[in-house]
XYZ file of C-alpha atoms in Angstrom:
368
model
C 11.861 31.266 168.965
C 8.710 29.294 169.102
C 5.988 27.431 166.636
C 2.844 26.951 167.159
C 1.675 23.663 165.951
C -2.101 23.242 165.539
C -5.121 22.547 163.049
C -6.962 25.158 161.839
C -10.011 24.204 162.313
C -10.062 23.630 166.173
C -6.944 25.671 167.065
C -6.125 28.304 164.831
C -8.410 31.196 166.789
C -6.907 30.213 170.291
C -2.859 30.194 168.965
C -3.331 33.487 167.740
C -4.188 34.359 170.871
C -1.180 32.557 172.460
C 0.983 34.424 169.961
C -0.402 38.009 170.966
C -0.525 37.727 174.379
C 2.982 36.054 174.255
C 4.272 39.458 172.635
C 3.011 41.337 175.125
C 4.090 39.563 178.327
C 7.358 38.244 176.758
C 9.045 41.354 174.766
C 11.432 40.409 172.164
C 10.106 36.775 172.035
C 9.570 35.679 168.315
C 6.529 33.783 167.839
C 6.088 31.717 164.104
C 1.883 31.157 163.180
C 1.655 29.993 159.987
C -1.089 32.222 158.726
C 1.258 35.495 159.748
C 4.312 33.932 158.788
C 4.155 30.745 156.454
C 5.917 31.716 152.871
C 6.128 27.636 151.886
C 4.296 25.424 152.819
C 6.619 23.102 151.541
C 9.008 24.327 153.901
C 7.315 22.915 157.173
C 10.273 21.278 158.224
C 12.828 23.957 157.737
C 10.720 26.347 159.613
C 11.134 23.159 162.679
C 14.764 23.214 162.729
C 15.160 26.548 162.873
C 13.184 27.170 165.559
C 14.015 26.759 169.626
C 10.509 25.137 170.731
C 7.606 23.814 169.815
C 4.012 24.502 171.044
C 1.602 21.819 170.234
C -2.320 22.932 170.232
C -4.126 19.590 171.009
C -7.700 20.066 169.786
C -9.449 17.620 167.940
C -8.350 16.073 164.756
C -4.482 17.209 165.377
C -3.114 14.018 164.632
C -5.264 12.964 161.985
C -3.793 16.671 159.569
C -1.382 15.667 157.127
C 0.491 18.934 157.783
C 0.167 18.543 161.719
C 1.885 15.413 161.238
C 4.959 16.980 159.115
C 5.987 19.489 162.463
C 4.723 16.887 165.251
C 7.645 14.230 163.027
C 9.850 16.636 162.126
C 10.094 18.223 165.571
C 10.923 14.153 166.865
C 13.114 13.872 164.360
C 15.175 17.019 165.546
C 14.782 16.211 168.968
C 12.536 19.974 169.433
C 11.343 20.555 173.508
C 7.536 20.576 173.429
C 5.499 22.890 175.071
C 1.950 20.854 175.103
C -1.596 22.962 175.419
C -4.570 21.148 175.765
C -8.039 22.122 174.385
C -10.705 20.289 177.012
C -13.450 22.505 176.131
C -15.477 19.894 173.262
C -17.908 22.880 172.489
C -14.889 24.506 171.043
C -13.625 21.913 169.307
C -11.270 20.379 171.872
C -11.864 16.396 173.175
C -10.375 14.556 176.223
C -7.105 13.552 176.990
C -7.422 10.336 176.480
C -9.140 10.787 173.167
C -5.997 12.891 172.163
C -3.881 10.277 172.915
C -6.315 7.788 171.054
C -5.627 9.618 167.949
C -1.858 9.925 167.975
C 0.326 7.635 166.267
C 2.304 5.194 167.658
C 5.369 6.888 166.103
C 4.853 9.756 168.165
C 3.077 8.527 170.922
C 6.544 8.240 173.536
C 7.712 11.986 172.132
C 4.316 13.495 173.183
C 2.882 12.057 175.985
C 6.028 9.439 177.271
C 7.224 9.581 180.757
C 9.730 12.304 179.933
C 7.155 14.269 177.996
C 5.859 17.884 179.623
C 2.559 17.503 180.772
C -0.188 18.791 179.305
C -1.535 22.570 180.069
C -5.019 23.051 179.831
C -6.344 25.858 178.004
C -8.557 28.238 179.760
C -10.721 31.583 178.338
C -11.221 32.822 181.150
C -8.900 35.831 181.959
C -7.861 34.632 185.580
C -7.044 31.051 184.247
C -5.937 32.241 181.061
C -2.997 34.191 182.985
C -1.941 31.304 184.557
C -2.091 29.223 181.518
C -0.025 32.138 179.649
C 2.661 31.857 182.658
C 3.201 28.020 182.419
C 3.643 28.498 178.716
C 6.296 31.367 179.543
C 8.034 29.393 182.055
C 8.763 25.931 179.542
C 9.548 28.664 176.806
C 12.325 30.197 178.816
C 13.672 26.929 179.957
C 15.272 26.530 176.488
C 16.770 30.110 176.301
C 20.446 30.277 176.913
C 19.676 33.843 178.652
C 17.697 32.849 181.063
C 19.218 31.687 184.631
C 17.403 28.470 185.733
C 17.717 28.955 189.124
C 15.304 31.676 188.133
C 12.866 29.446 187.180
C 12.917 27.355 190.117
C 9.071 27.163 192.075
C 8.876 27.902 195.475
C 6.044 25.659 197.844
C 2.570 26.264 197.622
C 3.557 28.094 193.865
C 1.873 27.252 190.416
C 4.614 29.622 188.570
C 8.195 31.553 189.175
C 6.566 33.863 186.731
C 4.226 37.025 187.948
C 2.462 39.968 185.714
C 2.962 43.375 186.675
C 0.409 44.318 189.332
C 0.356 40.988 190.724
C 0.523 40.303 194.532
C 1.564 37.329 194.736
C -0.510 36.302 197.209
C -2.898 33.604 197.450
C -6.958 33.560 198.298
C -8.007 35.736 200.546
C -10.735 37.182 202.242
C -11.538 40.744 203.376
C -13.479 39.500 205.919
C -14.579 36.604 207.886
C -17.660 34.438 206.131
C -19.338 31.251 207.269
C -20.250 28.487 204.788
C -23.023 25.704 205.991
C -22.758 22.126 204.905
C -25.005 19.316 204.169
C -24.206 16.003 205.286
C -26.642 14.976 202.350
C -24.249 16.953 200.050
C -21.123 14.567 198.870
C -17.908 15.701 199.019
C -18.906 19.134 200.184
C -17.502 19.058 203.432
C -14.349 18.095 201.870
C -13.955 20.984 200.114
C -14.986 23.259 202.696
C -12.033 22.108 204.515
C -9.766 22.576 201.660
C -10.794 26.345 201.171
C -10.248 26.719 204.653
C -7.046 25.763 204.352
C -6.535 28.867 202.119
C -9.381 31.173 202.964
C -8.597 31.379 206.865
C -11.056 33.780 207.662
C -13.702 31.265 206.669
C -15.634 29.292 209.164
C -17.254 25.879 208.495
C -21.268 25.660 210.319
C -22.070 21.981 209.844
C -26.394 22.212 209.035
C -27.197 19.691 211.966
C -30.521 21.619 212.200
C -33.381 21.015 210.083
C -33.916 23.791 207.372
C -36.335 25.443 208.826
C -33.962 25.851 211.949
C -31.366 27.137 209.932
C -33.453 30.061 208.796
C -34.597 30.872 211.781
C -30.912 31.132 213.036
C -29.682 32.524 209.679
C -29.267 36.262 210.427
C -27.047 35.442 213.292
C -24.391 34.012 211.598
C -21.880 36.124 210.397
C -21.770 36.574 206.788
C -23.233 33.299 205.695
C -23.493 31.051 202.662
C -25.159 27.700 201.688
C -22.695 25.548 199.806
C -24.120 23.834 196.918
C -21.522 21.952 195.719
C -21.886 20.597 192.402
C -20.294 16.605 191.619
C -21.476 13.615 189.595
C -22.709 12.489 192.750
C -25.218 15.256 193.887
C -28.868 14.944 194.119
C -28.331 11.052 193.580
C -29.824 8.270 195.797
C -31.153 8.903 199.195
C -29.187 11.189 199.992
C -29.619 13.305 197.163
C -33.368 13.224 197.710
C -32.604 14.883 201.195
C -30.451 17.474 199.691
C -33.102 18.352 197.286
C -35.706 18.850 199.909
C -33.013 21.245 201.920
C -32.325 23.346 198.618
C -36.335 22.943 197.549
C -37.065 24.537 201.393
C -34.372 27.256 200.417
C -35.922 28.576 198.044
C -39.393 28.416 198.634
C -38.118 30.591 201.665
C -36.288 33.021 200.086
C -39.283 33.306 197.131
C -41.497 34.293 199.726
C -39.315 37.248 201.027
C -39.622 38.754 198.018
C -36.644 40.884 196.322
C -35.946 43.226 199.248
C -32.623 42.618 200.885
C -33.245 40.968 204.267
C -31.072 39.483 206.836
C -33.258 36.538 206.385
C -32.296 35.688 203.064
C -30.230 32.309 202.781
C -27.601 33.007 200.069
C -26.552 30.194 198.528
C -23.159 29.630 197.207
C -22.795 26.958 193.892
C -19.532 25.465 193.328
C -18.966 22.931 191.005
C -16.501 20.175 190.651
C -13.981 20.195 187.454
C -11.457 17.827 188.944
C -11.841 14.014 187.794
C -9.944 13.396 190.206
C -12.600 14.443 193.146
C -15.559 13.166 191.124
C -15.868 16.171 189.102
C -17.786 16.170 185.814
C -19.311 18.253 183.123
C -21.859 21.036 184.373
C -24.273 19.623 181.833
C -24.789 16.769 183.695
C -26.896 18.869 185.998
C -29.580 18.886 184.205
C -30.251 15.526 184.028
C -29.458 14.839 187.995
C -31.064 17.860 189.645
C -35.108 17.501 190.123
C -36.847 19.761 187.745
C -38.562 21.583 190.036
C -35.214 22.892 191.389
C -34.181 24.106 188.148
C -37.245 25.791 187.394
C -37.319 27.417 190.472
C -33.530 28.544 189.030
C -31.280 26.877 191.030
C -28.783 27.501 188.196
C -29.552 31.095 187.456
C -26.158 32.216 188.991
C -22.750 31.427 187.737
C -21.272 28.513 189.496
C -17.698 28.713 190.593
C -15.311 26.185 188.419
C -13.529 24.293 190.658
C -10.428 23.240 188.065
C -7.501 20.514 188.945
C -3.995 21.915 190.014
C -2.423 24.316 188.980
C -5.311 26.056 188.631
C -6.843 25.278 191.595
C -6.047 28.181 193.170
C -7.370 30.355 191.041
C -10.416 29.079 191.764
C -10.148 29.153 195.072
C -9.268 33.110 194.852
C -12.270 33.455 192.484
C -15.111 31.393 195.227
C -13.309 33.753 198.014
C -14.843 37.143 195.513
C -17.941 35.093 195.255
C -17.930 34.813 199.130
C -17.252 37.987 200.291
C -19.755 39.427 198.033
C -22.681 37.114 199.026
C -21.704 38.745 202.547
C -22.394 42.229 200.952
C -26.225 42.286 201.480
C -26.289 41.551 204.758
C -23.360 43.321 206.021
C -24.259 46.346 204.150
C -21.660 49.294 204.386
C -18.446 48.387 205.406
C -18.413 44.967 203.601
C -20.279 46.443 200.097
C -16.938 48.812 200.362
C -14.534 45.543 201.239
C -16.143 43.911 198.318
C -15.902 47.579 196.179
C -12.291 47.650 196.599
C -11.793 43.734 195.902
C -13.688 44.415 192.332
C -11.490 47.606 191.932
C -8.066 45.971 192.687
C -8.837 42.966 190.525
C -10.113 44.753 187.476
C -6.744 46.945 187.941
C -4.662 43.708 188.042
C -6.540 42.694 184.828
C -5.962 45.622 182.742
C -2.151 45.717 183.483
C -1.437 41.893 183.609
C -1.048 41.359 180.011
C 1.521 43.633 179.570
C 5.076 41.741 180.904
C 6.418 39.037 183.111
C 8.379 39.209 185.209
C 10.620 36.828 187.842
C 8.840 36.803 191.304
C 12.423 36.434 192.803
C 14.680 38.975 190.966
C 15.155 40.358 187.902
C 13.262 41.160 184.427
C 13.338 38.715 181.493
């Protein structure tokens, strides 16, 4: 049995979808969300105690609801396992960690976020983060049922989750076929993250840009399935070296303007990725808009969808999502056989999305 502990005003829309997709992947599970099944409201505490674990939404203003503070006590006060979700998204109402933990009470400061506390999941929206973040919710769940073998639950290297949806492969990132991403010394950290996807995409090769731009086009159509990494930190398009960059990306685009729409081999795809992880110097994507030159941006630098690039777990995730960006960037000037890799990527994932939500199961053995 679990409860789902959060403010309505910041939380109540995203535990309701906790609560449905729960149902679906877990079967039998029971789920208590006070609008669907609050009789007293008086009765906050009974509800605690009779329940197995408790979910806390953390979205802004948790700790400062009266009624959020009645489950977050009582559940200390009965000694309840916590399942913590975090809402990092402040356009919908969530706020950073560290503000969280700026509003909770002393009191209940060691229960939530103490060295023995879980850490905190982050809440995605995004279906192929969401799935994840559904699966690390699963796994603490079934930690605390007496049905469930542990050993089960045990992760194997180089695994975010024991758990997997039906139709999942269980493999990591791939690619279909091989692709070529060129880096800017004038970009920061970019190199180091080509060499991480590497690490995971192995058909991807790394081209160094030691040419000047207009050598690189002039090469471009003979390199295999290329892309120009853009990637995206609080760092780029700052200084010196950022004013370098800019004139690479500025001589990018003036080059592919003047080709026109038609699909050419001479066309310089470029591929945006952009940092999530504090950790790496990561930072909000609106940021942007204040660092980039204008002229960039109004040449639409930012008119396609830059790839997320999110902290573990969910790192790889992203890293399976930039290797579908990849392959299809490769699609226009590979033409048939890689628009039909890329046809059947689309296919397989959109069939892994339509029958994920429907059960978990144990990678190893088993059915829960």
């Amino acid at each position: 049995h679990l409860f789902l502990s959060h403010i309505w005003k910041s939380g109540q829309d995203q535990v309701a979808v906790i609560k449905r997709q729960l149902q679906l992947c877990l079967p039998g599970i029971r789920v208590f969300l006070d609008v669907d099944d609050l009789k007293d409201i008086s009765a906050l505490e009974t509800y605690i105690s009779q329940t197995s674990v408790i979910l806390i939404f953390l979205s802004d203003a948790y700790f400062r609801s009266r009624n959020c503070l009645r489950e977050a006590l009582a559940s200390l006060e009965k000694s309840k396992p916590l399942v913590l979700v975090h809402e990092a998204d402040t356009s919908k109402g969530g706020l950073s960690l560290e503000d969280v933990k700026s509003q909770c009470p002393p009191e209940l400061s060691e229960y939530v976020f103490g060295a023995d506390a879980p850490w905190p999941i982050t809440w995605h929206r995004v279906a192929e983060y969401q799935r994840l973040c559904l699966k690390l919710i699963a796994e603490r769940v079934l930690r605390y049922c007496p049905a469930v073998e542990q050993r089960q639950l045990d992760v194997a290297d180089g695994e975010e989750s024991p758990l997997a949806f039906v139709g999942e492969s269980g493999k990591g990132p791939a690619l279909d076929h091989p692709v070529t991403l060129v880096v800017s010394k004038h970009n920061p950290g970019a190199l180091r993250f080509a060499e991480e996807a590497a690490v995971s995409l192995k058909d991807m090769r790394i081209q160094p840009l030691e040419a000047s731009i207009a050598g690189l086009i002039q090469a471009w159509a003979s390199l295999p399935d290329a892309s120009f990494l853009l990637y995206l930190n609080k760092d780029t398009f700052c200084g010196d070296e950022g004013r370098l960059l800019a004139s690479q990306v500025r001589a990018i685009l003036s080059h592919n303007e003047k080709l026109g729409k038609e699909t050419s081999d001479l066309r310089v795809n470029i591929f945006l990725a952009h940092e999530c992880d504090l950790g790496l110097d990561g930072c909000e994507f609106g940021l942007f808009f204040s660092t980039t030159p204008n002229d960039l941006i109004e040449s639409g630098i930012y008119s396609q969808i830059a790839i997320a690039l999110h902290a573990h777990p969910f790192r790889r995730v992203s890293l399976s999502i930039a290797a579908q960006k990849l392959a299809n960037c490769g699609e226009k000037k590979s033409g048939g056989w890689a628009a039909r890799g890329v046809e059947k990527v689309t296919r397989t994932v959109r069939a892994i999305a339509s029958r994920s939500w429907k059960v978990l199961s144990f990678k190893t053995e088993g059915t829960l």
